[in-house]
PDB file of C-alpha atoms in Angstrom:
ATOM      1  CA  ASP B   1       7.012  -0.354  14.547  1.00 93.00           C
ATOM      2  CA  ILE B   2       9.769  -0.670  11.938  1.00 95.00           C
ATOM      3  CA  ARG B   3      10.489   2.813  10.632  1.00 97.00           C
ATOM      4  CA  MET B   4      11.241   3.170   6.940  1.00 98.00           C
ATOM      5  CA  THR B   5      13.146   6.223   5.521  1.00 98.00           C
ATOM      6  CA  GLN B   6      13.869   7.171   1.937  1.00 98.00           C
ATOM      7  CA  SER B   7      16.401   9.344   0.272  1.00 98.00           C
ATOM      8  CA  PRO B   8      16.285  11.675  -1.427  1.00 98.00           C
ATOM      9  CA  SER B   9      12.774  12.940  -0.768  1.00 97.00           C
ATOM     10  CA  THR B  10      12.800  14.612  -4.206  1.00 97.00           C
ATOM     11  CA  LEU B  11      14.946  13.834  -7.200  1.00 97.00           C
ATOM     12  CA  SER B  12      15.220  15.869 -10.381  1.00 97.00           C
ATOM     13  CA  ALA B  13      16.203  13.903 -13.432  1.00 97.00           C
ATOM     14  CA  SER B  14      16.047  13.829 -17.298  1.00 96.00           C
ATOM     15  CA  VAL B  15      14.735  11.224 -19.611  1.00 97.00           C
ATOM     16  CA  GLY B  16      17.439   8.670 -20.180  1.00 97.00           C
ATOM     17  CA  ASP B  17      19.055   9.219 -16.714  1.00 97.00           C
ATOM     18  CA  ARG B  18      19.968   6.409 -14.374  1.00 98.00           C
ATOM     19  CA  VAL B  19      18.026   6.987 -11.125  1.00 98.00           C
ATOM     20  CA  THR B  20      18.737   5.457  -7.738  1.00 98.00           C
ATOM     21  CA  ILE B  21      16.420   5.680  -4.706  1.00 98.00           C
ATOM     22  CA  THR B  22      17.508   4.433  -1.243  1.00 98.00           C
ATOM     23  CA  CYS B  23      15.269   2.984   1.392  1.00 98.00           C
ATOM     24  CA  ARG B  24      16.437   2.207   4.894  1.00 98.00           C
ATOM     25  CA  ALA B  25      14.730   0.251   7.650  1.00 98.00           C
ATOM     26  CA  SER B  26      15.195   0.902  11.393  1.00 97.00           C
ATOM     27  CA  GLU B  27      15.964  -2.766  11.918  1.00 96.00           C
ATOM     28  CA  SER B  28      16.779  -5.736   9.771  1.00 96.00           C
ATOM     29  CA  ILE B  29      13.956  -6.780   7.435  1.00 96.00           C
ATOM     30  CA  SER B  30      15.940  -9.431   5.550  1.00 96.00           C
ATOM     31  CA  ASP B  31      14.736  -9.085   2.024  1.00 96.00           C
ATOM     32  CA  TRP B  32      11.083  -8.503   2.752  1.00 97.00           C
ATOM     33  CA  LEU B  33      10.770  -5.261   0.903  1.00 98.00           C
ATOM     34  CA  ALA B  34       8.397  -4.051  -1.795  1.00 98.00           C
ATOM     35  CA  TRP B  35       8.463  -0.942  -4.043  1.00 98.00           C
ATOM     36  CA  TYR B  36       5.415   0.942  -5.348  1.00 98.00           C
ATOM     37  CA  GLN B  37       5.027   3.684  -7.930  1.00 98.00           C
ATOM     38  CA  GLN B  38       2.318   6.249  -7.472  1.00 98.00           C
ATOM     39  CA  LYS B  39       1.197   8.952  -9.881  1.00 97.00           C
ATOM     40  CA  PRO B  40      -0.886  11.952  -8.835  1.00 95.00           C
ATOM     41  CA  GLY B  41      -4.477  11.047  -8.126  1.00 95.00           C
ATOM     42  CA  LYS B  42      -3.786   7.335  -8.582  1.00 97.00           C
ATOM     43  CA  ALA B  43      -3.297   4.399  -6.298  1.00 98.00           C
ATOM     44  CA  PRO B  44       0.126   2.965  -5.627  1.00 98.00           C
ATOM     45  CA  LYS B  45       1.133   0.321  -8.162  1.00 98.00           C
ATOM     46  CA  LEU B  46       3.314  -2.663  -7.065  1.00 98.00           C
ATOM     47  CA  LEU B  47       6.710  -2.652  -8.935  1.00 98.00           C
ATOM     48  CA  ILE B  48       8.931  -4.963  -7.014  1.00 98.00           C
ATOM     49  CA  TYR B  49       8.574  -7.488  -4.163  1.00 98.00           C
ATOM     50  CA  ARG B  50      11.026  -9.386  -2.124  1.00 97.00           C
ATOM     51  CA  THR B  51      13.604  -6.694  -2.840  1.00 98.00           C
ATOM     52  CA  SER B  52      14.315  -7.658  -6.357  1.00 98.00           C
ATOM     53  CA  SER B  53      11.447  -9.571  -8.005  1.00 98.00           C
ATOM     54  CA  LEU B  54       9.646  -7.657 -10.637  1.00 98.00           C
ATOM     55  CA  GLU B  55       5.908  -7.739 -10.619  1.00 97.00           C
ATOM     56  CA  SER B  56       4.346  -9.016 -13.792  1.00 96.00           C
ATOM     57  CA  GLY B  57       4.239  -6.333 -16.528  1.00 97.00           C
ATOM     58  CA  VAL B  58       6.740  -4.065 -14.961  1.00 98.00           C
ATOM     59  CA  PRO B  59       9.471  -2.931 -17.379  1.00 98.00           C
ATOM     60  CA  SER B  60      12.900  -4.368 -16.956  1.00 98.00           C
ATOM     61  CA  ARG B  61      14.484  -0.944 -16.596  1.00 98.00           C
ATOM     62  CA  PHE B  62      13.313  -1.179 -12.986  1.00 98.00           C
ATOM     63  CA  SER B  63      15.471  -3.187 -10.555  1.00 98.00           C
ATOM     64  CA  GLY B  64      15.962  -3.544  -6.874  1.00 98.00           C
ATOM     65  CA  SER B  65      18.568  -4.753  -4.531  1.00 98.00           C
ATOM     66  CA  GLY B  66      19.700  -4.769  -0.890  1.00 98.00           C
ATOM     67  CA  PHE B  67      19.364  -6.824   2.308  1.00 98.00           C
ATOM     68  CA  GLY B  68      18.943  -6.190   5.951  1.00 97.00           C
ATOM     69  CA  THR B  69      18.468  -2.408   6.421  1.00 98.00           C
ATOM     70  CA  GLU B  70      19.490  -0.835   3.186  1.00 98.00           C
ATOM     71  CA  PHE B  71      17.803  -1.137  -0.198  1.00 98.00           C
ATOM     72  CA  THR B  72      17.901   0.542  -3.506  1.00 98.00           C
ATOM     73  CA  LEU B  73      15.462   0.968  -6.482  1.00 98.00           C
ATOM     74  CA  ILE B  74      17.149   1.666  -9.756  1.00 98.00           C
ATOM     75  CA  ILE B  75      15.587   2.945 -12.914  1.00 98.00           C
ATOM     76  CA  LYS B  76      18.117   2.152 -15.595  1.00 97.00           C
ATOM     77  CA  SER B  77      17.033   4.713 -18.138  1.00 96.00           C
ATOM     78  CA  LEU B  78      14.265   7.049 -16.993  1.00 97.00           C
ATOM     79  CA  GLN B  79      11.252   7.254 -19.284  1.00 97.00           C
ATOM     80  CA  PRO B  80       8.544   9.946 -19.416  1.00 95.00           C
ATOM     81  CA  ASP B  81       6.068   7.519 -17.810  1.00 96.00           C
ATOM     82  CA  ASP B  82       8.364   7.055 -14.793  1.00 97.00           C
ATOM     83  CA  PHE B  83       7.891  10.503 -13.304  1.00 95.00           C
ATOM     84  CA  ALA B  84       6.084   9.677 -10.142  1.00 97.00           C
ATOM     85  CA  THR B  85       6.501   9.084  -6.431  1.00 97.00           C
ATOM     86  CA  TYR B  86       8.071   5.854  -5.249  1.00 98.00           C
ATOM     87  CA  TYR B  87       7.449   4.169  -1.948  1.00 98.00           C
ATOM     88  CA  CYS B  88       9.128   1.258  -0.187  1.00 98.00           C
ATOM     89  CA  GLN B  89       7.259  -1.004   2.186  1.00 98.00           C
ATOM     90  CA  GLN B  90       8.531  -3.561   4.638  1.00 97.00           C
ATOM     91  CA  TYR B  91       6.662  -6.772   5.351  1.00 96.00           C
ATOM     92  CA  VAL B  92       8.943  -8.735   7.590  1.00 91.00           C
ATOM     93  CA  THR B  93       6.146  -8.296  10.115  1.00 83.00           C
ATOM     94  CA  TYR B  94       2.558  -7.677   9.383  1.00 80.00           C
ATOM     95  CA  SER B  95       2.122  -6.040  12.743  1.00 83.00           C
ATOM     96  CA  PRO B  96       2.261  -3.530  11.250  1.00 93.00           C
ATOM     97  CA  ILE B  97       3.574  -3.326   7.754  1.00 96.00           C
ATOM     98  CA  THR B  98       5.080   0.115   7.210  1.00 97.00           C
ATOM     99  CA  PHE B  99       5.862   2.315   4.286  1.00 98.00           C
ATOM    100  CA  GLY B 100       8.568   4.826   3.588  1.00 98.00           C
ATOM    101  CA  PRO B 101       7.668   8.511   3.140  1.00 97.00           C
ATOM    102  CA  GLY B 102       8.227   8.423  -0.574  1.00 98.00           C
ATOM    103  CA  THR B 103      10.672   9.779  -3.161  1.00 98.00           C
ATOM    104  CA  LYS B 104       9.303  12.089  -5.832  1.00 97.00           C
ATOM    105  CA  VAL B 105      11.018  11.844  -9.212  1.00 98.00           C
ATOM    106  CA  GLU B 106      10.427  15.016 -11.138  1.00 97.00           C
ATOM    107  CA  ILE B 107      11.547  16.398 -14.449  1.00 90.00           C
ATOM    108  CA  LYS B 108      14.768  18.297 -14.418  1.00 89.00           C
TER     109      LYS B 108
ATOM    110  CA  GLN T   1      -9.235  -8.320 -14.583  1.00 92.00           C
ATOM    111  CA  LEU T   2      -9.433  -7.633 -10.909  1.00 96.00           C
ATOM    112  CA  GLN T   3     -11.096  -4.355  -9.982  1.00 97.00           C
ATOM    113  CA  LEU T   4     -11.669  -2.813  -6.538  1.00 98.00           C
ATOM    114  CA  GLN T   5     -13.849   0.170  -5.988  1.00 98.00           C
ATOM    115  CA  GLU T   6     -14.254   2.074  -2.735  1.00 98.00           C
ATOM    116  CA  SER T   7     -17.471   3.865  -1.761  1.00 98.00           C
ATOM    117  CA  GLY T   8     -18.961   5.646   1.161  1.00 96.00           C
ATOM    118  CA  PRO T   9     -19.479   9.189   2.561  1.00 94.00           C
ATOM    119  CA  GLY T  10     -16.931  11.717   1.655  1.00 94.00           C
ATOM    120  CA  LEU T  11     -17.570  13.903   4.648  1.00 97.00           C
ATOM    121  CA  VAL T  12     -17.892  12.691   8.199  1.00 98.00           C
ATOM    122  CA  LYS T  13     -18.249  14.642  11.428  1.00 98.00           C
ATOM    123  CA  PRO T  14     -15.659  14.383  14.315  1.00 98.00           C
ATOM    124  CA  SER T  15     -16.527  11.688  16.837  1.00 97.00           C
ATOM    125  CA  GLU T  16     -18.691   9.852  14.335  1.00 98.00           C
ATOM    126  CA  THR T  17     -17.997   6.543  12.661  1.00 98.00           C
ATOM    127  CA  LEU T  18     -16.722   6.127   9.047  1.00 98.00           C
ATOM    128  CA  SER T  19     -18.108   3.254   7.041  1.00 98.00           C
ATOM    129  CA  LEU T  20     -16.516   2.417   3.684  1.00 98.00           C
ATOM    130  CA  THR T  21     -17.208  -0.423   1.286  1.00 98.00           C
ATOM    131  CA  CYS T  22     -14.936  -2.058  -1.219  1.00 98.00           C
ATOM    132  CA  SER T  23     -16.705  -3.748  -4.156  1.00 98.00           C
ATOM    133  CA  VAL T  24     -14.570  -6.434  -5.774  1.00 98.00           C
ATOM    134  CA  SER T  25     -15.014  -7.689  -9.352  1.00 97.00           C
ATOM    135  CA  GLY T  26     -12.887 -10.197 -11.209  1.00 95.00           C
ATOM    136  CA  ASP T  27     -12.153 -12.292  -8.117  1.00 93.00           C
ATOM    137  CA  SER T  28     -13.992 -13.721  -5.197  1.00 94.00           C
ATOM    138  CA  ILE T  29     -13.418 -12.494  -1.737  1.00 95.00           C
ATOM    139  CA  ASN T  30     -14.138 -16.097  -0.676  1.00 93.00           C
ATOM    140  CA  SER T  31     -10.770 -17.053  -2.161  1.00 91.00           C
ATOM    141  CA  ARG T  32      -8.549 -18.970   0.206  1.00 94.00           C
ATOM    142  CA  ILE T  33      -5.534 -17.323  -1.347  1.00 94.00           C
ATOM    143  CA  TYR T  34      -5.953 -13.642  -0.635  1.00 95.00           C
ATOM    144  CA  TYR T  35      -6.467 -11.180   2.226  1.00 96.00           C
ATOM    145  CA  TRP T  36      -8.387  -8.078   1.589  1.00 97.00           C
ATOM    146  CA  GLY T  37      -7.144  -4.906   3.188  1.00 97.00           C
ATOM    147  CA  TRP T  38      -7.444  -1.226   3.793  1.00 98.00           C
ATOM    148  CA  ILE T  39      -4.671   1.318   3.593  1.00 98.00           C
ATOM    149  CA  ARG T  40      -4.925   5.068   3.949  1.00 98.00           C
ATOM    150  CA  GLN T  41      -2.819   8.014   2.814  1.00 98.00           C
ATOM    151  CA  SER T  42      -2.671  11.405   4.324  1.00 95.00           C
ATOM    152  CA  PRO T  43      -0.256  14.318   3.834  1.00 85.00           C
ATOM    153  CA  GLY T  44       0.781  14.158   7.469  1.00 82.00           C
ATOM    154  CA  LYS T  45       1.283  10.373   7.935  1.00 85.00           C
ATOM    155  CA  GLY T  46       1.841   9.086   4.442  1.00 93.00           C
ATOM    156  CA  LEU T  47       0.748   5.572   3.683  1.00 97.00           C
ATOM    157  CA  GLU T  48      -0.586   3.770   6.739  1.00 97.00           C
ATOM    158  CA  TYR T  49      -1.755   0.203   6.869  1.00 97.00           C
ATOM    159  CA  ILE T  50      -5.162  -0.099   8.603  1.00 97.00           C
ATOM    160  CA  GLY T  51      -6.000  -3.787   8.481  1.00 97.00           C
ATOM    161  CA  ALA T  52      -7.040  -6.853   6.410  1.00 97.00           C
ATOM    162  CA  ILE T  53      -9.451  -9.752   6.448  1.00 97.00           C
ATOM    163  CA  TYR T  54      -9.441 -13.284   5.197  1.00 96.00           C
ATOM    164  CA  TYR T  55     -12.326 -15.326   3.783  1.00 95.00           C
ATOM    165  CA  SER T  56     -12.567 -17.086   7.122  1.00 94.00           C
ATOM    166  CA  GLY T  57     -13.032 -13.744   8.963  1.00 94.00           C
ATOM    167  CA  THR T  58      -9.496 -13.723  10.388  1.00 95.00           C
ATOM    168  CA  THR T  59      -8.371 -10.144  10.653  1.00 95.00           C
ATOM    169  CA  TYR T  60      -5.027  -8.389  11.211  1.00 95.00           C
ATOM    170  CA  PHE T  61      -5.052  -4.771  12.270  1.00 96.00           C
ATOM    171  CA  ASN T  62      -2.504  -2.039  12.744  1.00 96.00           C
ATOM    172  CA  PRO T  63      -2.015  -1.913  16.552  1.00 95.00           C
ATOM    173  CA  SER T  64      -2.272   1.819  16.487  1.00 96.00           C
ATOM    174  CA  LEU T  65      -5.823   1.667  15.044  1.00 97.00           C
ATOM    175  CA  LYS T  66      -7.001  -1.632  16.289  1.00 96.00           C
ATOM    176  CA  SER T  67      -9.284  -0.322  19.031  1.00 97.00           C
ATOM    177  CA  ARG T  68     -11.264   1.718  16.520  1.00 98.00           C
ATOM    178  CA  VAL T  69     -11.341  -0.546  13.464  1.00 98.00           C
ATOM    179  CA  THR T  70     -13.659  -3.288  12.278  1.00 98.00           C
ATOM    180  CA  ILE T  71     -13.330  -5.082   8.898  1.00 98.00           C
ATOM    181  CA  SER T  72     -16.029  -7.324   7.661  1.00 97.00           C
ATOM    182  CA  LEU T  73     -16.941  -9.405   4.589  1.00 96.00           C
ATOM    183  CA  ASP T  74     -20.235  -9.524   2.630  1.00 96.00           C
ATOM    184  CA  THR T  75     -19.751 -12.554   0.465  1.00 94.00           C
ATOM    185  CA  SER T  76     -23.197 -12.332  -1.058  1.00 96.00           C
ATOM    186  CA  LYS T  77     -22.201  -8.947  -2.613  1.00 97.00           C
ATOM    187  CA  ASN T  78     -18.456  -9.717  -2.992  1.00 97.00           C
ATOM    188  CA  GLN T  79     -17.682  -6.762  -0.854  1.00 97.00           C
ATOM    189  CA  PHE T  80     -15.725  -6.014   2.292  1.00 98.00           C
ATOM    190  CA  SER T  81     -16.110  -3.049   4.525  1.00 98.00           C
ATOM    191  CA  LEU T  82     -14.217  -0.809   6.944  1.00 98.00           C
ATOM    192  CA  SER T  83     -15.603   0.776  10.073  1.00 98.00           C
ATOM    193  CA  LEU T  84     -13.564   3.359  11.905  1.00 98.00           C
ATOM    194  CA  THR T  85     -14.956   4.911  15.051  1.00 98.00           C
ATOM    195  CA  SER T  86     -14.273   8.047  17.071  1.00 98.00           C
ATOM    196  CA  LEU T  87     -13.085  10.053  14.108  1.00 98.00           C
ATOM    197  CA  THR T  88     -10.873  13.115  14.399  1.00 97.00           C
ATOM    198  CA  ALA T  89      -9.378  15.442  11.859  1.00 96.00           C
ATOM    199  CA  ALA T  90      -6.313  13.157  11.790  1.00 96.00           C
ATOM    200  CA  ASP T  91      -8.362  10.496  10.066  1.00 97.00           C
ATOM    201  CA  THR T  92      -8.866  12.720   7.043  1.00 97.00           C
ATOM    202  CA  ALA T  93      -7.177  10.762   4.268  1.00 98.00           C
ATOM    203  CA  VAL T  94      -7.571   8.918   0.979  1.00 98.00           C
ATOM    204  CA  TYR T  95      -8.686   5.383   1.827  1.00 98.00           C
ATOM    205  CA  TYR T  96      -7.605   2.535  -0.466  1.00 98.00           C
ATOM    206  CA  CYS T  97      -8.885  -1.021  -0.486  1.00 98.00           C
ATOM    207  CA  ALA T  98      -6.356  -3.525  -1.741  1.00 98.00           C
ATOM    208  CA  ARG T  99      -5.659  -7.212  -2.221  1.00 97.00           C
ATOM    209  CA  ARG T 100      -2.761  -8.767  -0.391  1.00 96.00           C
ATOM    210  CA  SER T 101      -0.492 -10.877  -2.649  1.00 94.00           C
ATOM    211  CA  GLY T 102      -1.311 -14.516  -3.061  1.00 90.00           C
ATOM    212  CA  SER T 103       2.213 -15.337  -2.130  1.00 90.00           C
ATOM    213  CA  GLY T 104       1.223 -15.223   1.541  1.00 88.00           C
ATOM    214  CA  TRP T 105       3.432 -12.225   2.150  1.00 91.00           C
ATOM    215  CA  TRP T 106       2.183  -8.895   3.183  1.00 94.00           C
ATOM    216  CA  TYR T 107       2.488  -6.697   0.122  1.00 97.00           C
ATOM    217  CA  PHE T 108      -0.449  -5.499  -1.972  1.00 97.00           C
ATOM    218  CA  ASP T 109      -0.677  -6.318  -5.641  1.00 97.00           C
ATOM    219  CA  SER T 110      -3.966  -4.625  -6.572  1.00 97.00           C
ATOM    220  CA  TRP T 111      -5.477  -1.433  -5.277  1.00 98.00           C
ATOM    221  CA  GLY T 112      -8.712   0.451  -5.654  1.00 98.00           C
ATOM    222  CA  GLN T 113      -8.550   3.979  -6.997  1.00 98.00           C
ATOM    223  CA  GLY T 114      -8.883   5.515  -3.598  1.00 98.00           C
ATOM    224  CA  PHE T 115     -11.631   7.469  -1.823  1.00 98.00           C
ATOM    225  CA  LEU T 116     -11.116  10.783  -0.042  1.00 97.00           C
ATOM    226  CA  VAL T 117     -12.676  11.076   3.353  1.00 98.00           C
ATOM    227  CA  THR T 118     -12.749  14.384   5.095  1.00 97.00           C
ATOM    228  CA  VAL T 119     -13.516  14.584   8.840  1.00 97.00           C
ATOM    229  CA  SER T 120     -14.976  17.979   9.590  1.00 97.00           C
ATOM    230  CA  SER T 121     -17.930  19.529  11.312  1.00 95.00           C
TER     231      SER T 121
END
């Protein structure tokens, strides 16, 4: 299986901050990476697919980049609604798709 | 507006079989565009892909669970179901049903709210 790691595991930030989350794959996944946002007690919500394509309805303050084994999710100016846990997921292979362990963005 | 809703028993005994159903509204599971899948989340293993099914009955499973998993369709009710056998405490998790993207690539663009299953005697 392709192993996904994320850093940091927890991030403390303030409203208005620029936030960067890193996701790494154990082998190259080209640009086949998605990002999800999850709030407590809720299902993950798709934010970004194919590394940098924003899902419909997702604010433009979210952006993604990367290729191969290293990827980043950037929140340009953190808003109160953005405090959540963020997961990356590789889909270069469906057997199986795998998720990162998550990065919790909490209020500083 | 697509909605997915999981249902089933919240408590199951070890060694027994879990059966969960996902009811879909706002789209047809007979669609030739989408796969319909199951993903679970536990504190110990995080988010874990279980498997998915296509309208034709084609399925793709996580190899680590394949021997214990069945996914089926009930087109008359617009539902799909998960069966997981030989349960242990490690199967305790929130189970989500989800729709795979219509792009043909394996990410999930719509999820149910999740259903907590506890395996305990």
